[in-house]
Amino acid sequence: MTTATTNIAARAVDAWKVYGSGEAQVIALRGVDVELEAGHFTAIMGPSGSGKSTLMHCLAGLDALTRGQAFIGETQITGLSDSGLTKLRRDRVGFIFQQFNLLPTLTAEENILLPLSIAGRKPDPDWYKTVITTVGLGDRLGHRPSQLSGGQQQRVACARALVAKPEVIFADEPTGNLDSRSGAEVLGFLRNSVRDFGQTIVMVTHDPNAASYADRVIFLADGGIVDEMLEPTAEGVLDKLKNLDVTAGGA
Ligand SMILES: Nc1ncnc2c1ncn2[C@@H]1O[C@H](COP(=O)(O)OP(=O)(O)OP(=O)(O)O)[C@@H](O)[C@H]1O
Ligand SMILES: [Mg+2]
């Protein structure tokens, strides 16, 4: 039983997602109930195909549940019209993807400001300065993505997500394409934005070390939540994952 509280940033209630039908039917989510707290950094882990991206996409309004409900704050996103969903994604949610998803013809600064300008909003100048300083891009703001390293590009994507102060930032394997040093920089930056600015972040990752930056780790297997861990360590997460693989038959 879930109660409506103001400090839950995103929530799924008996969330089911079924792809295809007949022989080709895949049940990606089987009745997931989860509440993600505001101002927290939550990691979602689990074997490949366990439903991590599906859960995140349905919570973020990028995909629709087959059954059940998803909420951002108090807004039930299941049942929103297309334009309502577009507005929700634009105004209340931020995204960071594994492939950075920057526009190649725009400079770093233009990329960072693009979502706001599409929404017809101007950044708060102090906040913009804080974000730019925190991501540490310095003199690289005038560079295009092809002139930046992978880590720098992902820091641009982080700044782009943060500058609009969304209620939740959803990140799908944000360090999946980065070497460990660049990955650590990006994770440190995400961690600090939660600690210093109260940003809410939900991150899918395969990497126990990346998950150890989170406040809480949720473990998915075969479309359901099977475990969770608070104040995770990389070793603790690794142990849980090993057990998961055993109980899930390595599937
Ligand atoms: N558009 C789709 N059509 C059909 N099946 C899909 C679709 N998207 C995902 N699936 C299936 O749903 C299940 C969950 O997929 P999902 O992408 O959520 O897994 P994941 O945990 O993110 O995996 P990975 O770690 O490999 O990214 C998988 O069996 C996948 O094949
Ligand atoms: Mg995935």
mmCIF file of N, CA and C in Angstrom, residues 141-211:
data_model
loop_
_atom_site.group_PDB
_atom_site.id
_atom_site.type_symbol
_atom_site.label_atom_id
_atom_site.label_comp_id
_atom_site.label_asym_id
_atom_site.label_seq_id
_atom_site.Cartn_x
_atom_site.Cartn_y
_atom_site.Cartn_z
ATOM 1 N N LEU A 141 33.743 25.233 -23.251
ATOM 2 C CA LEU A 141 32.323 25.491 -23.538
ATOM 3 C C LEU A 141 32.052 25.826 -24.994
ATOM 4 N N GLY A 142 33.068 26.385 -25.683
ATOM 5 C CA GLY A 142 32.890 26.755 -27.085
ATOM 6 C C GLY A 142 33.214 25.618 -28.045
ATOM 7 N N HIS A 143 33.623 24.469 -27.500
ATOM 8 C CA HIS A 143 33.984 23.340 -28.354
ATOM 9 C C HIS A 143 32.760 22.534 -28.757
ATOM 10 N N ARG A 144 32.860 21.891 -29.929
ATOM 11 C CA ARG A 144 31.807 20.960 -30.337
ATOM 12 C C ARG A 144 32.114 19.578 -29.761
ATOM 13 N N PRO A 145 31.079 18.730 -29.664
ATOM 14 C CA PRO A 145 31.274 17.400 -29.070
ATOM 15 C C PRO A 145 32.460 16.633 -29.651
ATOM 16 N N SER A 146 32.667 16.720 -30.995
ATOM 17 C CA SER A 146 33.759 15.956 -31.604
ATOM 18 C C SER A 146 35.131 16.441 -31.134
ATOM 19 N N GLN A 147 35.162 17.632 -30.534
ATOM 20 C CA GLN A 147 36.439 18.161 -30.035
ATOM 21 C C GLN A 147 36.631 17.875 -28.548
ATOM 22 N N LEU A 148 35.725 17.093 -27.982
ATOM 23 C CA LEU A 148 35.792 16.790 -26.547
ATOM 24 C C LEU A 148 36.005 15.296 -26.330
ATOM 25 N N SER A 149 36.627 14.955 -25.195
ATOM 26 C CA SER A 149 36.771 13.536 -24.839
ATOM 27 C C SER A 149 35.406 12.986 -24.420
ATOM 28 N N GLY A 150 35.324 11.655 -24.322
ATOM 29 C CA GLY A 150 34.067 11.034 -23.901
ATOM 30 C C GLY A 150 33.611 11.544 -22.539
ATOM 31 N N GLY A 151 34.558 11.631 -21.616
ATOM 32 C CA GLY A 151 34.218 12.099 -20.268
ATOM 33 C C GLY A 151 33.712 13.532 -20.282
ATOM 34 N N GLN A 152 34.365 14.370 -21.108
ATOM 35 C CA GLN A 152 33.922 15.762 -21.215
ATOM 36 C C GLN A 152 32.532 15.846 -21.838
ATOM 37 N N GLN A 153 32.303 15.021 -22.864
ATOM 38 C CA GLN A 153 30.975 15.025 -23.495
ATOM 39 C C GLN A 153 29.899 14.613 -22.493
ATOM 40 N N GLN A 154 30.224 13.612 -21.666
ATOM 41 C CA GLN A 154 29.209 13.182 -20.706
ATOM 42 C C GLN A 154 29.008 14.234 -19.629
ATOM 43 N N ARG A 155 30.052 14.999 -19.323
ATOM 44 C CA ARG A 155 29.860 16.082 -18.354
ATOM 45 C C ARG A 155 28.993 17.193 -18.946
ATOM 46 N N VAL A 156 29.102 17.404 -20.262
ATOM 47 C CA VAL A 156 28.190 18.341 -20.932
ATOM 48 C C VAL A 156 26.752 17.827 -20.796
ATOM 49 N N ALA A 157 26.567 16.517 -21.021
ATOM 50 C CA ALA A 157 25.224 15.939 -20.909
ATOM 51 C C ALA A 157 24.688 16.063 -19.475
ATOM 52 N N CYS A 158 25.576 15.914 -18.496
ATOM 53 C CA CYS A 158 25.163 16.077 -17.095
ATOM 54 C C CYS A 158 24.730 17.523 -16.832
ATOM 55 N N ALA A 159 25.525 18.459 -17.334
ATOM 56 C CA ALA A 159 25.192 19.874 -17.144
ATOM 57 C C ALA A 159 23.868 20.201 -17.823
ATOM 58 N N ARG A 160 23.668 19.635 -19.013
ATOM 59 C CA ARG A 160 22.414 19.856 -19.747
ATOM 60 C C ARG A 160 21.217 19.361 -18.929
ATOM 61 N N ALA A 161 21.398 18.207 -18.267
ATOM 62 C CA ALA A 161 20.300 17.666 -17.459
ATOM 63 C C ALA A 161 20.067 18.515 -16.207
ATOM 64 N N LEU A 162 21.170 18.980 -15.602
ATOM 65 C CA LEU A 162 21.071 19.676 -14.314
ATOM 66 C C LEU A 162 20.575 21.107 -14.415
ATOM 67 N N VAL A 163 20.872 21.758 -15.538
ATOM 68 C CA VAL A 163 20.687 23.206 -15.598
ATOM 69 C C VAL A 163 19.206 23.587 -15.499
ATOM 70 N N ALA A 164 18.329 22.669 -15.903
ATOM 71 C CA ALA A 164 16.896 22.962 -15.821
ATOM 72 C C ALA A 164 16.309 22.627 -14.445
ATOM 73 N N LYS A 165 17.147 22.133 -13.523
ATOM 74 C CA LYS A 165 16.688 21.708 -12.197
ATOM 75 C C LYS A 165 15.469 20.793 -12.273
ATOM 76 N N PRO A 166 15.568 19.700 -12.998
ATOM 77 C CA PRO A 166 14.414 18.806 -13.102
ATOM 78 C C PRO A 166 14.141 18.111 -11.774
ATOM 79 N N GLU A 167 12.905 17.661 -11.614
ATOM 80 C CA GLU A 167 12.556 16.953 -10.381
ATOM 81 C C GLU A 167 13.320 15.642 -10.268
ATOM 82 N N VAL A 168 13.539 14.998 -11.387
ATOM 83 C CA VAL A 168 14.302 13.744 -11.405
ATOM 84 C C VAL A 168 15.203 13.716 -12.637
ATOM 85 N N ILE A 169 16.444 13.272 -12.443
ATOM 86 C CA ILE A 169 17.306 12.966 -13.585
ATOM 87 C C ILE A 169 17.395 11.443 -13.704
ATOM 88 N N PHE A 170 17.069 10.929 -14.890
ATOM 89 C CA PHE A 170 17.187 9.509 -15.178
ATOM 90 C C PHE A 170 18.429 9.295 -16.033
ATOM 91 N N ALA A 171 19.294 8.405 -15.582
ATOM 92 C CA ALA A 171 20.547 8.161 -16.301
ATOM 93 C C ALA A 171 20.658 6.668 -16.598
ATOM 94 N N ASP A 172 20.745 6.307 -17.881
ATOM 95 C CA ASP A 172 20.842 4.891 -18.259
ATOM 96 C C ASP A 172 22.285 4.575 -18.623
ATOM 97 N N GLU A 173 22.981 3.904 -17.723
ATOM 98 C CA GLU A 173 24.392 3.556 -17.887
ATOM 99 C C GLU A 173 25.236 4.745 -18.329
ATOM 100 N N PRO A 174 25.219 5.828 -17.551
ATOM 101 C CA PRO A 174 25.911 7.057 -17.968
ATOM 102 C C PRO A 174 27.420 6.895 -18.074
ATOM 103 N N THR A 175 27.969 5.863 -17.418
ATOM 104 C CA THR A 175 29.422 5.680 -17.487
ATOM 105 C C THR A 175 29.786 4.460 -18.334
ATOM 106 N N GLY A 176 28.791 3.903 -19.031
ATOM 107 C CA GLY A 176 29.010 2.684 -19.805
ATOM 108 C C GLY A 176 30.029 2.832 -20.926
ATOM 109 N N ASN A 177 30.200 4.054 -21.436
ATOM 110 C CA ASN A 177 31.140 4.279 -22.538
ATOM 111 C C ASN A 177 32.400 5.010 -22.099
ATOM 112 N N LEU A 178 32.612 5.098 -20.785
ATOM 113 C CA LEU A 178 33.741 5.895 -20.299
ATOM 114 C C LEU A 178 34.807 5.011 -19.662
ATOM 115 N N ASP A 179 36.056 5.460 -19.744
ATOM 116 C CA ASP A 179 37.098 4.753 -18.999
ATOM 117 C C ASP A 179 36.894 5.032 -17.509
ATOM 118 N N SER A 180 37.614 4.315 -16.659
ATOM 119 C CA SER A 180 37.269 4.372 -15.235
ATOM 120 C C SER A 180 37.520 5.761 -14.646
ATOM 121 N N ARG A 181 38.522 6.461 -15.164
ATOM 122 C CA ARG A 181 38.794 7.785 -14.598
ATOM 123 C C ARG A 181 37.700 8.790 -14.968
ATOM 124 N N SER A 182 37.326 8.814 -16.251
ATOM 125 C CA SER A 182 36.245 9.708 -16.674
ATOM 126 C C SER A 182 34.939 9.313 -16.007
ATOM 127 N N GLY A 183 34.742 8.005 -15.858
ATOM 128 C CA GLY A 183 33.538 7.517 -15.191
ATOM 129 C C GLY A 183 33.465 8.023 -13.761
ATOM 130 N N ALA A 184 34.607 7.962 -13.073
ATOM 131 C CA ALA A 184 34.641 8.417 -11.681
ATOM 132 C C ALA A 184 34.343 9.908 -11.590
ATOM 133 N N GLU A 185 34.825 10.674 -12.565
ATOM 134 C CA GLU A 185 34.543 12.115 -12.579
ATOM 135 C C GLU A 185 33.054 12.380 -12.715
ATOM 136 N N VAL A 186 32.436 11.681 -13.656
ATOM 137 C CA VAL A 186 31.002 11.880 -13.887
ATOM 138 C C VAL A 186 30.192 11.442 -12.663
ATOM 139 N N LEU A 187 30.570 10.297 -12.088
ATOM 140 C CA LEU A 187 29.842 9.802 -10.912
ATOM 141 C C LEU A 187 30.008 10.740 -9.721
ATOM 142 N N GLY A 188 31.230 11.255 -9.557
ATOM 143 C CA GLY A 188 31.481 12.197 -8.472
ATOM 144 C C GLY A 188 30.625 13.445 -8.642
ATOM 145 N N PHE A 189 30.517 13.861 -9.879
ATOM 146 C CA PHE A 189 29.720 15.037 -10.194
ATOM 147 C C PHE A 189 28.238 14.793 -9.889
ATOM 148 N N LEU A 190 27.731 13.628 -10.287
ATOM 149 C CA LEU A 190 26.330 13.291 -9.999
ATOM 150 C C LEU A 190 26.100 13.214 -8.491
ATOM 151 N N ARG A 191 27.029 12.543 -7.811
ATOM 152 C CA ARG A 191 26.955 12.397 -6.350
ATOM 153 C C ARG A 191 26.893 13.788 -5.687
ATOM 154 N N ASN A 192 27.772 14.694 -6.128
ATOM 155 C CA ASN A 192 27.801 16.026 -5.525
ATOM 156 C C ASN A 192 26.519 16.801 -5.794
ATOM 157 N N SER A 193 25.924 16.587 -6.967
ATOM 158 C CA SER A 193 24.717 17.348 -7.276
ATOM 159 C C SER A 193 23.556 16.893 -6.375
ATOM 160 N N VAL A 194 23.609 15.653 -5.927
ATOM 161 C CA VAL A 194 22.613 15.168 -4.962
ATOM 162 C C VAL A 194 22.918 15.766 -3.587
ATOM 163 N N ARG A 195 24.173 15.679 -3.185
ATOM 164 C CA ARG A 195 24.556 16.148 -1.845
ATOM 165 C C ARG A 195 24.422 17.668 -1.711
ATOM 166 N N ASP A 196 24.904 18.402 -2.699
ATOM 167 C CA ASP A 196 24.978 19.856 -2.557
ATOM 168 C C ASP A 196 23.713 20.575 -3.011
ATOM 169 N N PHE A 197 23.016 20.013 -4.007
ATOM 170 C CA PHE A 197 21.871 20.734 -4.568
ATOM 171 C C PHE A 197 20.557 20.002 -4.370
ATOM 172 N N GLY A 198 20.610 18.835 -3.726
ATOM 173 C CA GLY A 198 19.371 18.091 -3.500
ATOM 174 C C GLY A 198 18.759 17.500 -4.756
ATOM 175 N N GLN A 199 19.569 17.362 -5.801
ATOM 176 C CA GLN A 199 19.068 16.767 -7.043
ATOM 177 C C GLN A 199 18.657 15.305 -6.795
ATOM 178 N N THR A 200 17.605 14.868 -7.437
ATOM 179 C CA THR A 200 17.185 13.465 -7.393
ATOM 180 C C THR A 200 17.720 12.768 -8.641
ATOM 181 N N ILE A 201 18.404 11.641 -8.449
ATOM 182 C CA ILE A 201 18.968 10.927 -9.595
ATOM 183 C C ILE A 201 18.625 9.438 -9.512
ATOM 184 N N VAL A 202 18.207 8.899 -10.632
ATOM 185 C CA VAL A 202 17.963 7.464 -10.763
ATOM 186 C C VAL A 202 18.865 6.976 -11.888
ATOM 187 N N MET A 203 19.732 6.018 -11.583
ATOM 188 C CA MET A 203 20.750 5.598 -12.549
ATOM 189 C C MET A 203 20.760 4.085 -12.732
ATOM 190 N N VAL A 204 20.655 3.645 -13.969
ATOM 191 C CA VAL A 204 20.861 2.238 -14.284
ATOM 192 C C VAL A 204 22.350 2.009 -14.505
ATOM 193 N N THR A 205 22.888 0.957 -13.888
ATOM 194 C CA THR A 205 24.295 0.645 -14.117
ATOM 195 C C THR A 205 24.546 -0.849 -13.968
ATOM 196 N N HIS A 206 25.576 -1.336 -14.646
ATOM 197 C CA HIS A 206 26.037 -2.717 -14.479
ATOM 198 C C HIS A 206 27.229 -2.773 -13.535
ATOM 199 N N ASP A 207 27.745 -1.628 -13.166
ATOM 200 C CA ASP A 207 29.045 -1.552 -12.512
ATOM 201 C C ASP A 207 28.876 -1.370 -10.990
ATOM 202 N N PRO A 208 29.291 -2.372 -10.200
ATOM 203 C CA PRO A 208 29.145 -2.261 -8.744
ATOM 204 C C PRO A 208 29.833 -1.020 -8.180
ATOM 205 N N ASN A 209 30.943 -0.643 -8.795
ATOM 206 C CA ASN A 209 31.633 0.551 -8.311
ATOM 207 C C ASN A 209 30.792 1.804 -8.556
ATOM 208 N N ALA A 210 30.164 1.884 -9.729
ATOM 209 C CA ALA A 210 29.275 3.022 -10.022
ATOM 210 C C ALA A 210 28.100 3.028 -9.045
ATOM 211 N N ALA A 211 27.557 1.844 -8.766
ATOM 212 C CA ALA A 211 26.401 1.758 -7.859
ATOM 213 C C ALA A 211 26.772 2.209 -6.450
#
